[in-house]
Amino acid sequence: MGTVATSARDSIEASAIRLFSERWYSSVSVAEICRDAGVSNGIFYKYYDNKENLIRTILDDVIAAIALALEGVDGPDPAARLSSMASILVGFAAEHRDLIIVFREGQYRYFEYERRLVDLYRAV
């Protein structure tokens, strides 16, 4: 049963990411996400209080994925580290275009995510 639950949650998040990256967050309904994910609205509300809770979960996951990618930054001096960081970020953006689109809208809607990203960059 745990695999089914995880699969439903993963399907919801994958559908939301796809739909949010194709259209504005505000134009995508919970019902549409559920239809796309192949789950009932009730299953959605088992995992998320509302659509805002879902996008915040996605934004948290994006920050975590960027932080993990940035663990690979290396170099003997600040210029080399900055070059390494830029290369990693460009690669991440190319590989995860959908996540970057969703994050860009989310960081303007919820300013704390912009601050968290800036803090992450500064730490690296």
Coordinates of C-alpha atoms in Angstrom, one line a residue:
M1 CA 0.0 0.0 0.0
G2 CA 2.9 2.4 0.7
T3 CA 4.0 2.1 -3.0
V4 CA 0.5 3.0 -4.2
A5 CA 0.4 6.0 -1.9
T6 CA 3.8 7.2 -3.0
S7 CA 2.9 6.6 -6.6
A8 CA -0.3 8.7 -6.2
R9 CA 1.6 11.5 -4.5
D10 CA 4.3 11.4 -7.2
S11 CA 1.7 11.4 -9.9
I12 CA 0.1 14.5 -8.5
E13 CA 3.4 16.3 -8.2
A14 CA 4.5 15.3 -11.7
S15 CA 1.2 16.4 -13.2
A16 CA 1.3 19.7 -11.3
I17 CA 4.8 20.4 -12.4
R18 CA 3.9 19.7 -16.0
L19 CA 0.7 21.7 -15.9
F20 CA 2.2 24.6 -14.0
S21 CA 5.1 24.8 -16.5
E22 CA 2.7 24.9 -19.4
R23 CA 0.4 27.5 -18.0
W24 CA 0.2 30.0 -15.1
Y25 CA -0.3 28.4 -11.7
S26 CA -3.5 30.3 -11.1
S27 CA -5.1 28.9 -14.3
V28 CA -4.6 25.3 -13.2
S29 CA -7.2 23.7 -11.0
V30 CA -6.9 21.0 -8.4
A31 CA -9.5 19.0 -10.4
E32 CA -7.3 19.3 -13.6
I33 CA -4.2 18.2 -11.7
C34 CA -6.1 15.2 -10.4
R35 CA -7.5 14.3 -13.8
D36 CA -4.1 14.5 -15.3
A37 CA -2.6 12.4 -12.5
G38 CA -5.4 9.8 -12.7
V39 CA -6.4 10.2 -9.1
S40 CA -9.5 11.5 -7.3
N41 CA -9.7 14.9 -5.7
G42 CA -10.0 13.1 -2.4
I43 CA -6.6 11.5 -2.9
F44 CA -5.2 15.0 -3.6
Y45 CA -6.6 16.3 -0.3
K46 CA -5.1 13.3 1.6
Y47 CA -1.6 14.8 0.8
Y48 CA -2.2 18.5 0.4
D49 CA -4.5 21.0 2.1
N50 CA -4.8 23.0 -1.1
K51 CA -3.0 24.0 -4.3
E52 CA -0.8 26.5 -2.5
N53 CA 0.5 23.7 -0.2
L54 CA 1.3 21.6 -3.3
I55 CA 3.2 24.3 -5.1
R56 CA 5.1 25.1 -1.9
T57 CA 6.1 21.4 -1.6
I58 CA 7.3 21.6 -5.2
L59 CA 9.3 24.8 -4.5
D60 CA 10.9 23.2 -1.5
D61 CA 11.9 20.2 -3.6
V62 CA 13.4 22.4 -6.3
I63 CA 15.5 24.3 -3.7
A64 CA 16.6 20.9 -2.3
A65 CA 17.5 19.7 -5.8
I66 CA 19.5 22.8 -6.6
A67 CA 21.3 22.5 -3.2
L68 CA 22.2 18.9 -4.0
A69 CA 23.5 19.9 -7.5
L70 CA 25.6 22.7 -6.0
E71 CA 27.4 20.3 -3.7
G72 CA 29.5 19.6 -6.8
V73 CA 30.9 23.1 -6.9
D74 CA 34.7 23.0 -6.7
G75 CA 37.7 25.1 -7.5
P76 CA 40.9 26.4 -6.0
D77 CA 39.7 30.0 -5.8
P78 CA 36.5 32.1 -5.9
A79 CA 36.7 32.6 -9.7
A80 CA 36.9 28.9 -10.3
R81 CA 34.2 28.2 -7.8
L82 CA 31.9 30.7 -9.5
S83 CA 32.6 29.2 -12.9
S84 CA 31.8 25.7 -11.5
M85 CA 28.7 27.0 -9.9
A86 CA 27.5 28.7 -13.1
S87 CA 28.2 25.5 -15.1
I88 CA 26.2 23.4 -12.6
L89 CA 23.3 25.9 -12.6
V90 CA 23.1 26.0 -16.4
G91 CA 23.2 22.3 -16.6
F92 CA 20.5 22.0 -14.0
A93 CA 18.3 24.5 -15.8
A94 CA 18.8 22.6 -19.1
E95 CA 17.9 19.3 -17.6
H96 CA 15.0 20.5 -15.5
R97 CA 13.4 23.2 -17.6
D98 CA 9.9 22.5 -16.2
L99 CA 11.1 22.9 -12.6
I100 CA 12.8 26.2 -13.4
I101 CA 9.7 27.5 -15.1
V102 CA 7.6 26.5 -12.0
F103 CA 10.2 27.9 -9.6
R104 CA 10.4 31.2 -11.4
E105 CA 6.7 31.8 -11.0
G106 CA 6.7 30.5 -7.5
Q107 CA 9.6 32.7 -6.3
Y108 CA 7.6 35.8 -7.3
R109 CA 4.5 34.6 -5.8
Y110 CA 6.2 33.5 -2.5
F111 CA 9.1 35.8 -1.9
E112 CA 10.8 33.6 0.7
Y113 CA 11.8 31.2 -2.0
E114 CA 13.8 33.9 -3.8
R115 CA 15.5 34.7 -0.5
R116 CA 16.2 31.0 0.1
L117 CA 17.7 30.7 -3.3
V118 CA 19.9 33.8 -2.8
D119 CA 21.0 32.5 0.6
L120 CA 21.9 29.1 -1.0
Y121 CA 24.0 30.9 -3.8
R122 CA 25.8 33.0 -1.2
A123 CA 26.6 29.9 0.9
V124 CA 28.2 28.2 -2.1

